[in-house]
CSV table of C-alpha atoms in Angstrom, one decimal:
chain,number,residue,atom,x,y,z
A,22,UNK,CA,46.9,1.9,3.4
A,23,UNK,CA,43.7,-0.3,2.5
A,24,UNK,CA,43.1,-4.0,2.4
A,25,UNK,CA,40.3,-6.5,2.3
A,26,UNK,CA,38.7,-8.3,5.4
A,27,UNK,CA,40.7,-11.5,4.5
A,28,UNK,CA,44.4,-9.3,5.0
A,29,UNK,CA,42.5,-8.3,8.6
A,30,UNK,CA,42.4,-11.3,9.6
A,31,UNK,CA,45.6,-12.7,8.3
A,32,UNK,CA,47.4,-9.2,10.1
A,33,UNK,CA,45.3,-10.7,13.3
A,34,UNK,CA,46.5,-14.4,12.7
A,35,UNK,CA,50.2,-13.2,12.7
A,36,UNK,CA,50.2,-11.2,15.3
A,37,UNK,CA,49.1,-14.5,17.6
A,38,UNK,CA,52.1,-16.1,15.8
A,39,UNK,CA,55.3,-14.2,16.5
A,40,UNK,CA,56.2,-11.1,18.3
A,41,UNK,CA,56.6,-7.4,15.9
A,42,UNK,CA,59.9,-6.3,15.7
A,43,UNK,CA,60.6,-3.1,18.0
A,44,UNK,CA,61.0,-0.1,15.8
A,45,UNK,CA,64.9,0.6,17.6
A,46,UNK,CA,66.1,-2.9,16.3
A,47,UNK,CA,65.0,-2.0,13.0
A,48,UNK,CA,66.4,1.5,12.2
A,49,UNK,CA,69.7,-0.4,13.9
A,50,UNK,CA,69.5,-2.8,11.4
A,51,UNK,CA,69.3,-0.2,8.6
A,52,UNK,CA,72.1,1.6,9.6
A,53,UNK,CA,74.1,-1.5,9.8
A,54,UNK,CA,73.4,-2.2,6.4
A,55,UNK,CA,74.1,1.1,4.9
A,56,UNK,CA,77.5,1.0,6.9
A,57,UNK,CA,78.8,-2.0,5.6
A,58,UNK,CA,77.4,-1.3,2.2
A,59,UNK,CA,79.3,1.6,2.2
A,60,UNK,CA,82.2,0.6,4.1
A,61,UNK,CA,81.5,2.8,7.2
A,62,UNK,CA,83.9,0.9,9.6
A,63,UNK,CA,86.8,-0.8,7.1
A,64,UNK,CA,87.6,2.4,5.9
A,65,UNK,CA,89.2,4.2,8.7
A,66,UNK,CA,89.5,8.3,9.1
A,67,UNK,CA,89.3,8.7,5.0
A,68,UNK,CA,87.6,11.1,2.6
A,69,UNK,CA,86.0,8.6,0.8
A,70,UNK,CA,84.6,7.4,4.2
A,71,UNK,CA,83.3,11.1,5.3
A,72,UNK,CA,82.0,11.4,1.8
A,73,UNK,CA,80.2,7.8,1.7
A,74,UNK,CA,79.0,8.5,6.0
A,75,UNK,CA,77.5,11.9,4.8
A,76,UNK,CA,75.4,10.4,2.0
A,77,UNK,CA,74.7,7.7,4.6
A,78,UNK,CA,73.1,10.2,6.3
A,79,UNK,CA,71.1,12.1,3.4
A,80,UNK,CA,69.6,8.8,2.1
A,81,UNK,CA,68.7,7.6,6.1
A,82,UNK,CA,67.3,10.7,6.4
A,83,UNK,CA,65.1,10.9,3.1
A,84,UNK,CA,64.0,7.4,3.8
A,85,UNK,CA,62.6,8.6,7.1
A,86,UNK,CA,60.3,11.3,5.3
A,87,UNK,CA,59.1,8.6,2.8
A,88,UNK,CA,59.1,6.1,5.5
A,89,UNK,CA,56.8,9.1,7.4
A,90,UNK,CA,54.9,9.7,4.7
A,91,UNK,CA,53.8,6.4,3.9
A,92,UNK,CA,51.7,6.6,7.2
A,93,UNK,CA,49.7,9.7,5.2
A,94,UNK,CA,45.9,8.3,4.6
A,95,UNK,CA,43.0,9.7,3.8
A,96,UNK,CA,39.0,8.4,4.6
A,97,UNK,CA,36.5,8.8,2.2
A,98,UNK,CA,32.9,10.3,3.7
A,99,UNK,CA,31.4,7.1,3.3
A,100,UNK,CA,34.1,4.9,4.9
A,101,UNK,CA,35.6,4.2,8.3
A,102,UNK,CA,39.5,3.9,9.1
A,103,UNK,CA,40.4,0.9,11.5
A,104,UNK,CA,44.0,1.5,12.9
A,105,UNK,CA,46.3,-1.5,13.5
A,106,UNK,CA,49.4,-1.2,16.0
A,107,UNK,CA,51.3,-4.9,15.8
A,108,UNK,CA,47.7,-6.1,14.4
A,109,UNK,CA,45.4,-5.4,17.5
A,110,UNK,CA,43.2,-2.9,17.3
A,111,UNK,CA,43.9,0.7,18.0
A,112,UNK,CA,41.5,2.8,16.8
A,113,UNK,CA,38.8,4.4,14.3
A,114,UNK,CA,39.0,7.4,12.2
A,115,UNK,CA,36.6,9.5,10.6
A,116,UNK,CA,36.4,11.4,7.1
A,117,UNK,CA,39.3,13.4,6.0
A,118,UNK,CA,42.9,13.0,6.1
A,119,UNK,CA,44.8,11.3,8.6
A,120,UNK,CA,48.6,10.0,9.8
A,121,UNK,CA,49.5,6.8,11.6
A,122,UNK,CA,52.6,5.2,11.8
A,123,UNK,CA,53.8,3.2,8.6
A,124,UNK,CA,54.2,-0.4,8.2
A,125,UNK,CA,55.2,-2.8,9.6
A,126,UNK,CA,54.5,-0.8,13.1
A,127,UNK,CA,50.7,0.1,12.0
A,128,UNK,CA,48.5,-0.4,8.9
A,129,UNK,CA,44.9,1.0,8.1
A,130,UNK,CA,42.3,-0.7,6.8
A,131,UNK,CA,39.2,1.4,5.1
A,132,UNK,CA,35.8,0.1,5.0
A,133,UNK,CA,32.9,2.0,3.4
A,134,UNK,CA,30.1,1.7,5.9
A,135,UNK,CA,27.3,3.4,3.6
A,136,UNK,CA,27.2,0.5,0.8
A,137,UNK,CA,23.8,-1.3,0.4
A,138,UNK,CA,25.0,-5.0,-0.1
A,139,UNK,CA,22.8,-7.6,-1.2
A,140,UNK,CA,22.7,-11.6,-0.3
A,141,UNK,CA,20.5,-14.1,-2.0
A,142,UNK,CA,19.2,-16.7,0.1
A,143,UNK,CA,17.8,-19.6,-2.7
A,144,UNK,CA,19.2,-18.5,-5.7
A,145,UNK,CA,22.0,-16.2,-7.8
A,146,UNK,CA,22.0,-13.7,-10.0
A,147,UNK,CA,25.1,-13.4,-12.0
A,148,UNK,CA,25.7,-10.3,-13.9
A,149,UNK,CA,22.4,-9.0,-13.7
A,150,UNK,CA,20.7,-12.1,-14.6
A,151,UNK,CA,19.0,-15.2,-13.0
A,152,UNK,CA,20.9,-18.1,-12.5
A,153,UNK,CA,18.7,-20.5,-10.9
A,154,UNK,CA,17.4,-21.4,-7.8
A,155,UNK,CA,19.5,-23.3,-5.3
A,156,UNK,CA,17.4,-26.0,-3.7
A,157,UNK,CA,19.7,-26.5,-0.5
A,158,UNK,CA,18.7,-23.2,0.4
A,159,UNK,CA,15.3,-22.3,-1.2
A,160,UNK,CA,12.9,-25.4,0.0
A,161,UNK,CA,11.8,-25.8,3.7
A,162,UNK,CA,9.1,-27.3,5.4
A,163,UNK,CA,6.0,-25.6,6.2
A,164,UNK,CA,3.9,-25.9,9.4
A,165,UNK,CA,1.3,-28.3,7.8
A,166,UNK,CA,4.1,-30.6,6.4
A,167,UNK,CA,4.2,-29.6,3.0
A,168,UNK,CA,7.4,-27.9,0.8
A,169,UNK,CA,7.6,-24.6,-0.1
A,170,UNK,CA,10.4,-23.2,-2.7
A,171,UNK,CA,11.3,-19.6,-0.9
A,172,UNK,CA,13.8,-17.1,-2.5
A,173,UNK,CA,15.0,-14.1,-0.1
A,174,UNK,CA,16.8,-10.8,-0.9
A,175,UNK,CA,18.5,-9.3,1.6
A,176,UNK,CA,20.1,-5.7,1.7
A,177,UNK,CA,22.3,-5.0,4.5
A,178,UNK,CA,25.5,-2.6,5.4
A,179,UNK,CA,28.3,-2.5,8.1
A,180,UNK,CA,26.9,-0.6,11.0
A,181,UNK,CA,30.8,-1.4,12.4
A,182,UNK,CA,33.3,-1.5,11.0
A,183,UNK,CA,35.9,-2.7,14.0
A,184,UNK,CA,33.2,-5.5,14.5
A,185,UNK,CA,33.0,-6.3,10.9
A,186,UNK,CA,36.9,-7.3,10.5
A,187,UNK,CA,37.9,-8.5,13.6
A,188,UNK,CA,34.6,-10.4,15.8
A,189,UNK,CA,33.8,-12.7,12.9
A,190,UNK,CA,35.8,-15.0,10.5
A,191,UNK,CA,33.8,-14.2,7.5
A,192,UNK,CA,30.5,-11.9,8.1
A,193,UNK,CA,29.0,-12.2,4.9
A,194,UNK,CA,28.9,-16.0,5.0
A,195,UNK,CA,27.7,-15.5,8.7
A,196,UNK,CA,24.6,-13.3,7.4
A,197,UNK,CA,23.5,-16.2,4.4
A,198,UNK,CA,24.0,-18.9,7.7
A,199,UNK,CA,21.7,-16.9,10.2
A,200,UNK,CA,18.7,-15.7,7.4
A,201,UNK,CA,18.3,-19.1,6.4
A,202,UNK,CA,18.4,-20.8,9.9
A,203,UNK,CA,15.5,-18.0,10.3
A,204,UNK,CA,13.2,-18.1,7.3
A,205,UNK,CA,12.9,-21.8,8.1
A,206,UNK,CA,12.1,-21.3,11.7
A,207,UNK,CA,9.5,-18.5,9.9
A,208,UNK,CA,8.1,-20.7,7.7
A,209,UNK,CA,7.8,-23.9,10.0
A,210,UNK,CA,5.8,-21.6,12.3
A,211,UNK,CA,2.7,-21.5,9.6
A,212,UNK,CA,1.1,-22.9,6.7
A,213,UNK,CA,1.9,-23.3,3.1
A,214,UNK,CA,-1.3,-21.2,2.0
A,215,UNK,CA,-0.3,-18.4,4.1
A,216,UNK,CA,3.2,-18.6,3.3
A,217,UNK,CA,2.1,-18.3,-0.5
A,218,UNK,CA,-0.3,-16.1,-0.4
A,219,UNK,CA,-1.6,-13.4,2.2
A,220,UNK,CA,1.8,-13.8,4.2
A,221,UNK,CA,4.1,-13.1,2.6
A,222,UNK,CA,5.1,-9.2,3.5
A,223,UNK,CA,4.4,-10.7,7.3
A,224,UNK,CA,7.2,-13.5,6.8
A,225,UNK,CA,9.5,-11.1,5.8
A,226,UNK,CA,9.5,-8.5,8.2
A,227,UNK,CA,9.6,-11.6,10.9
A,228,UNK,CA,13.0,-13.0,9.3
A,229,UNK,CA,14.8,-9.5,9.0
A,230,UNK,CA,13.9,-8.4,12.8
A,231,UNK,CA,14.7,-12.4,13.9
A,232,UNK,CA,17.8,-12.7,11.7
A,233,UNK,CA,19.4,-8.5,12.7
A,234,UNK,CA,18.5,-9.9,16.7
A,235,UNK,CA,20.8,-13.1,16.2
A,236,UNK,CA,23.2,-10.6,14.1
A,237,UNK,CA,23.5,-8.4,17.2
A,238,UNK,CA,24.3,-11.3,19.6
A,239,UNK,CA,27.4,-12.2,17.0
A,240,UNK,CA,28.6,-8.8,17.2
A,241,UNK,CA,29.1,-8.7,13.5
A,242,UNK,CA,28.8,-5.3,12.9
A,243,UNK,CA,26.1,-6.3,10.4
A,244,UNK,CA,22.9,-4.2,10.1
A,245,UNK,CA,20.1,-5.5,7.8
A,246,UNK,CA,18.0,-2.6,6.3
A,247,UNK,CA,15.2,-4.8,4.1
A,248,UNK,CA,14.2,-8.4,3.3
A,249,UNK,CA,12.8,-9.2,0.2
A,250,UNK,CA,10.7,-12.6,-0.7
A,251,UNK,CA,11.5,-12.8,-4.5
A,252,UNK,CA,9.5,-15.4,-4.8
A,253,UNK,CA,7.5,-18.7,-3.3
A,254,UNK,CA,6.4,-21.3,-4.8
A,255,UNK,CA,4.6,-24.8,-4.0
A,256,UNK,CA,6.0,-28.0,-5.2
A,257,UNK,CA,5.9,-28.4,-9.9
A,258,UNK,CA,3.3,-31.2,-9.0
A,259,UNK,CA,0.6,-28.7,-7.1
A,260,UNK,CA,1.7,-25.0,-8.9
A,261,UNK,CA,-1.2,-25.3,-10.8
A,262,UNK,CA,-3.7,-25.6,-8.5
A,263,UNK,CA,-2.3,-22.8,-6.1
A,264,UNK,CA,-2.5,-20.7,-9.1
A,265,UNK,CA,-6.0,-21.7,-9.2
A,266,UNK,CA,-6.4,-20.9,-5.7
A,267,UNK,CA,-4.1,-17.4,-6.1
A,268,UNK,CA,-6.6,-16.6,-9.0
A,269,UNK,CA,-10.0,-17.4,-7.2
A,270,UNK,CA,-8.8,-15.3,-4.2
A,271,UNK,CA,-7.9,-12.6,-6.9
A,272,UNK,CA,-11.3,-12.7,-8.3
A,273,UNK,CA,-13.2,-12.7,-4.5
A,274,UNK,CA,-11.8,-9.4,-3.6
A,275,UNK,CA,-12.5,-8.0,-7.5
A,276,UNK,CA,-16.0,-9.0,-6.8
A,277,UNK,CA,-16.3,-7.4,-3.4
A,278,UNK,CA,-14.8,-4.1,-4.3
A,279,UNK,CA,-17.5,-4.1,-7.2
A,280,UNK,CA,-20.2,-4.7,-4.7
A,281,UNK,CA,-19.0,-2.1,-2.1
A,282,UNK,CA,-18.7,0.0,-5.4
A,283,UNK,CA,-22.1,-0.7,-6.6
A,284,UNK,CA,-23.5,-0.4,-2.7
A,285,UNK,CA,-21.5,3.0,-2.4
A,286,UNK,CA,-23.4,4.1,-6.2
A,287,UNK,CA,-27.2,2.6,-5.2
A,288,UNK,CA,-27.8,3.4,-2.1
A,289,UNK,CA,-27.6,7.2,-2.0
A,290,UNK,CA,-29.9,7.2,-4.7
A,291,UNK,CA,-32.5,4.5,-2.8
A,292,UNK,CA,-31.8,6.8,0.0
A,293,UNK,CA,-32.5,9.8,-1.9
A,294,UNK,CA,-35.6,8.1,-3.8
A,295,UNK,CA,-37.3,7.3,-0.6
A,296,UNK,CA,-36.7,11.5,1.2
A,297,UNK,CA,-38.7,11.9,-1.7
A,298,UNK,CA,-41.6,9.8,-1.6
A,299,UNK,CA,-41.6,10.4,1.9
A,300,UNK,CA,-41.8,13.8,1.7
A,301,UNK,CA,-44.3,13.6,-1.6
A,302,UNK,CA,-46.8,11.8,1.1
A,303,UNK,CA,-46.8,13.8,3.8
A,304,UNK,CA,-47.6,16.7,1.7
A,305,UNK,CA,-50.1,14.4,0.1
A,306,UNK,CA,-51.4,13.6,3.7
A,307,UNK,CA,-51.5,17.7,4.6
A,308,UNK,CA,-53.7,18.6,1.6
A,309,UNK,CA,-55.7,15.4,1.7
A,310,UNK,CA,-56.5,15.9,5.5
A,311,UNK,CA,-56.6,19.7,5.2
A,312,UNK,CA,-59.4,19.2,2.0
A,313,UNK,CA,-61.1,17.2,4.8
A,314,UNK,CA,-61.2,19.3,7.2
A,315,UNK,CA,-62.8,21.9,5.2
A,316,UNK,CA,-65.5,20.1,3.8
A,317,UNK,CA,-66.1,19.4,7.3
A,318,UNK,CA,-66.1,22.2,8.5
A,319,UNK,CA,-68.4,23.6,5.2
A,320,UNK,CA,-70.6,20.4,6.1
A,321,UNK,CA,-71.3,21.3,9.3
A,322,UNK,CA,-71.8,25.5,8.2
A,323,UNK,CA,-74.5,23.5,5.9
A,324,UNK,CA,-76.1,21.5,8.8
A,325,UNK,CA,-76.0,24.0,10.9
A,326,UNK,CA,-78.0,26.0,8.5
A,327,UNK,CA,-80.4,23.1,7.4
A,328,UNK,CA,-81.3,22.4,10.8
A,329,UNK,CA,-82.5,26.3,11.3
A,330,UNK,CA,-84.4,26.3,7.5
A,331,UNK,CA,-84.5,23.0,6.2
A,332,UNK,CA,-86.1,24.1,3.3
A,333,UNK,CA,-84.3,26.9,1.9
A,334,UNK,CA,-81.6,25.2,2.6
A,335,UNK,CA,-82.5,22.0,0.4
A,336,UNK,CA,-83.7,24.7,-2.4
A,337,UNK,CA,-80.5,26.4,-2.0
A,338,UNK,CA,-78.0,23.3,-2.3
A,339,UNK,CA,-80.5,22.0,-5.2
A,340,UNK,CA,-79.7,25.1,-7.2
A,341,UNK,CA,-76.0,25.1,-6.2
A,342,UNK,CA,-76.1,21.9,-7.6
A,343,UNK,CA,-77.7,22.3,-11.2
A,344,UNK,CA,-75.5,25.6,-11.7
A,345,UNK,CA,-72.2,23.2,-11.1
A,346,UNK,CA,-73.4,20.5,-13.8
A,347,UNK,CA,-75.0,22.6,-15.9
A,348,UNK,CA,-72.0,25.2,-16.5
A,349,UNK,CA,-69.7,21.9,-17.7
A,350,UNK,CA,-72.0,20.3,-20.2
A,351,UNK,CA,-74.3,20.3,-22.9
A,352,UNK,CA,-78.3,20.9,-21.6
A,353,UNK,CA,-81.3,19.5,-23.8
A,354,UNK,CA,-84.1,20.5,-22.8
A,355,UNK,CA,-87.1,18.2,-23.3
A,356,UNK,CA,-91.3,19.1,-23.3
A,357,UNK,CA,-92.8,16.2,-21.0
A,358,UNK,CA,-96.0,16.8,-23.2
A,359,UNK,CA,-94.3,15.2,-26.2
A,360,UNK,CA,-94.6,11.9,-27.3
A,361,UNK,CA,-91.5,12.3,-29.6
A,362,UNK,CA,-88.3,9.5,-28.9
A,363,UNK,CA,-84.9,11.2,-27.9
A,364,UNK,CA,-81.9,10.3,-29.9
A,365,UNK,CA,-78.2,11.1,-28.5
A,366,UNK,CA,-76.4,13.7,-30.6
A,367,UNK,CA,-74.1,11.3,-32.1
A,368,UNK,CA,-73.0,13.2,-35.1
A,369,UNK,CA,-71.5,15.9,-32.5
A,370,UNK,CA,-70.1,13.1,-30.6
A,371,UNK,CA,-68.5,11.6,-33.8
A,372,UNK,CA,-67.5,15.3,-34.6
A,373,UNK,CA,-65.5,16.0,-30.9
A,374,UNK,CA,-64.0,12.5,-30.8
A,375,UNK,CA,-61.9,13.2,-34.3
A,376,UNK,CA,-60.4,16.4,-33.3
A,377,UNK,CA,-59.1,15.1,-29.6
A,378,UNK,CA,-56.9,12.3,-28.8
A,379,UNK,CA,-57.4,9.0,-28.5
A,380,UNK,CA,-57.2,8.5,-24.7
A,381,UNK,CA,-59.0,12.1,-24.3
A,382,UNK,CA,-61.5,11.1,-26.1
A,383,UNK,CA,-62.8,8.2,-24.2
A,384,UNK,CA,-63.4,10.2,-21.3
A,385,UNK,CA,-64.9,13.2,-22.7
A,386,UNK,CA,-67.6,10.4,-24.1
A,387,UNK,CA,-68.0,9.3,-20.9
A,388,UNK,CA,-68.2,12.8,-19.2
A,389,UNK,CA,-71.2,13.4,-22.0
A,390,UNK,CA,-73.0,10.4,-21.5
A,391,UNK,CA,-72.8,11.1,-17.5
A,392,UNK,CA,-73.9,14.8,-17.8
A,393,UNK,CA,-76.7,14.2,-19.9
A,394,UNK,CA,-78.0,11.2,-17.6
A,395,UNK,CA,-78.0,13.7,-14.9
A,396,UNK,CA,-79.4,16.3,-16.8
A,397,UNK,CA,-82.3,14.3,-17.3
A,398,UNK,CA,-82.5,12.6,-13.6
A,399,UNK,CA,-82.1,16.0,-12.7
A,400,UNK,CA,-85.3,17.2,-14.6
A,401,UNK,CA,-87.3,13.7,-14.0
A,402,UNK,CA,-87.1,14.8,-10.0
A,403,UNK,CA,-88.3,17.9,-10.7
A,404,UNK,CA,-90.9,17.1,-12.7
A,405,UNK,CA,-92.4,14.5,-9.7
A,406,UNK,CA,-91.8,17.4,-7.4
């Protein structure tokens, strides 16, 4: 036998009111009835009264097994059986399928304790659809004295099911009381910018562990398993500036994630760039310090040398020198006993400057004009000497 919460608590409300029947004064009264419906006393020591006693006692006795097995239940896995003797509490059954005894001595009332039920705190939904907000409900005052339109959805189930039908009048309405009472102590505690934006998850979580505490200390048997804030919204005459202020926000952190991207892109690379050079200067530095070190050391061979025979050594380093220049240019040689003027061989420099390139070109003129200068400094000393 099943019924609502609201035939709970009538069943509770009469038993305060008048005292069950016992169940001997009842099966008394039903044989009374069947006797005098059938004439069980009037009719003396006849076969019609033997006949009419005997079926007397056929019909009491099928009524008993339908009266019996009327007390013949059974629990569904999600659901909880809550047994009623004369409307107080007995006990609690389990899945599967069970007996108690039948009405009016005790009556059974199921209640499926794995449901997810839903509340709205602000607004409806009716058939799947938005209905509206509800103002009494939805706008509260915020810490910094401004109104804030705040919609909740809240999921709970019956953690008890004997608490559930018989601690509270109506839990349901209990649950809507407590989560508003809470989300505006929540949202009195801080701002309407926080409330709006960046706090939203946090306000939440503080109203379901806030409301499930005061839940507990009711006893309703009510346990709250997520709180949802559809939505909140500033006053119609502001929206569009916190939307301005939503958006700017928005656009901060897509600017800093772009930064820490770009930072996380350039930087290896600067890091990379400068192990490079680094290491492209020190070995710079070794071959520009080992070079020196050797034409030191060959320097000092040479003094060394020039300070035993300064003269050979001169001659030596003089002739060193003329086979170096002389084996990378051109050599004119020139009679001091002629009075004749020297010309530069310009048609061979025309000549060598149209078969190479441009920026080649330039410095094989110069390398010419600088080799032949020293070709003839060269020979001008020796001719003084």
């Amino acid at each position: 036998m099943s019924n609502n919460n609201n035939g709970a608590n009538m069943a509770w409300n009469d038993n305060n009111n008048q005292t069950p029947p016992e169940l001997d004064e009842v099966i008394k009264d039903f044989k009374n009835k069947f006797n005098s419906t059938f004439g069980g006393k009037s009719s003396g020591n006849s076969g019609a009264s033997k006949a009419a006693k005997g079926s007397l006692k056929y019909l009491i006795i099928l009524a008993l097994i339908v009266w019996f097995a009327t007390g013949i239940y059974i629990v569904d896995p999600a659901e909880r059986g809550v047994v009623l003797r004369f409307g107080a509490f007995q006990t609690s059954t389990t899945q599967g399928p069970h007996w108690h005894i039948p009405y009016p001595v005790e009556a059974v009332y199921k209640v499926n304790v794995e449901q997810i039920r839903a509340a709205e705190i602000g607004f409806r939904n009716v058939q799947n659809s938005y209905s509206g907000g509800v103002s009494s409900e939805s706008l509260m005052l915020t810490k910094d004295e401004n109104m804030v339109d705040v919609k909740l959805a809240v999921q709970y189930k019956i953690a008890d099911a004997q608490s559930y039908l018989f601690n509270v009048y109506n839990p349901e309405l209990t649950l809507s009381h407590v989560v508003q009472s809470v989300i505006r102590q929540v949202v009195g505690d801080n701002t309407m910018d926080y409330v709006l934006t960046t706090g939203r998850e946090q306000v939440a979580q503080e109203v379901k562990v806030a409301s499930q505490a005061l839940l507990n200390d009711y006893n309703t048997g009510l346990m709250i398993t997520a709180v949802t804030m559809q939505d909140a919204q500033p006053p119609i005459q502001v929206k569009a500036s916190f939307d301005d202020v939503v958006k700017a926000r928005e656009d901060e952190q897509r600017y800093i994630n772009e930064a820490k991207a770009y930072a996380n892109d350039i930087v290896p690379k600067a890091r990379g760039a400068s192990q490079r050079l680094l290491a492209e200067a020190e070995a710079y530095m070794s071959e520009v310090v080992s070079k020196s070190e050797g034409e030191a050391y060959r320097f000092n061979q040479i003094l060394t040398e020039y300070t035993k025979a300064p003269e050979v050594t001169r001659e030596r380093l003089y002739r060193e020198t003329l086979e170096e220049v002389f084996s990378s240019t051109n050599k004119v040689i020139v009679d001091s006993s002629s009075n004749s003027m020297m010309y530069l061989p310009i048609d061979q420099l025309i000549n060598s400057s149209r078969t190479s390139k441009s920026t080649s070109s330039s410095s094989s003129f110069q390398q010419t004009l600088s080799g032949n200068s020293n070709d003839q400094s060269v020979l001008r000393s020796r001719e003084n000497r």
